[in-house]
C-alpha cells in the first residue's frame, strides 16, 4: 500500500505543541478503558469536542495504542480539526492491518478533503480501495 501523504506540522493544532516540561500522564489500563468508553459516548452523542479532550489525554498516556489513535482521528475530524485528524489517522493507519485499514483510511481521506486537498484525497482513496481489492 502506498504510504499516506505527509502532513506538514502545524503547531497550533498538534499534540506536539504541548509544553515539553509537562509531567508525564500516567494512567492504568482500567482508567484508559473508562476514558475510552466515556469518549465513545461523547462521540455517539455528537459531542466530539468533549471526546477530543479525553482522547488527547489518553493519547498522552498511551501514544502507541492504535485504538486510541483511531478514535482520536475520528474525534478530531468530527470536531473540525482536519490537520490533527490526518496526523492521528496517519499514525493509526501505519499500525492498522486487515479490516481496520479501510475505515482509518476513510478518516484520513476525509481529513485531506476537509483541508481542501481534494486531489490527494482522491488519490489516496483510490489507492486504498485498489489495494483492498487485492
Coordinates of C-alpha atoms in Angstrom, one line a residue, residues 5 8 23 29 33 37 44 57 59-60 63 65-66 86 89 101 106 109-110 114 118:
X5 CA 0.8 11.8 2.1
X8 CA 3.1 19.4 7.4
X23 CA 4.6 15.9 33.7
X29 CA -5.3 0.3 31.6
X33 CA -10.7 1.8 29.2
X37 CA -15.8 4.4 27.0
X44 CA -22.3 8.9 20.0
X57 CA -5.3 12.8 27.5
X59 CA -3.1 9.5 23.8
X60 CA -0.5 11.2 26.1
X63 CA 0.9 7.1 22.4
X65 CA -2.2 2.5 21.3
X66 CA -3.7 2.1 17.8
X86 CA -5.0 13.5 9.4
X89 CA -5.1 8.8 11.2
X101 CA -7.1 -0.1 7.3
X106 CA -11.5 6.9 5.0
X109 CA -9.1 10.9 3.1
X110 CA -11.9 12.9 4.6
X114 CA -11.7 19.0 4.6
X118 CA -9.1 17.1 -2.9

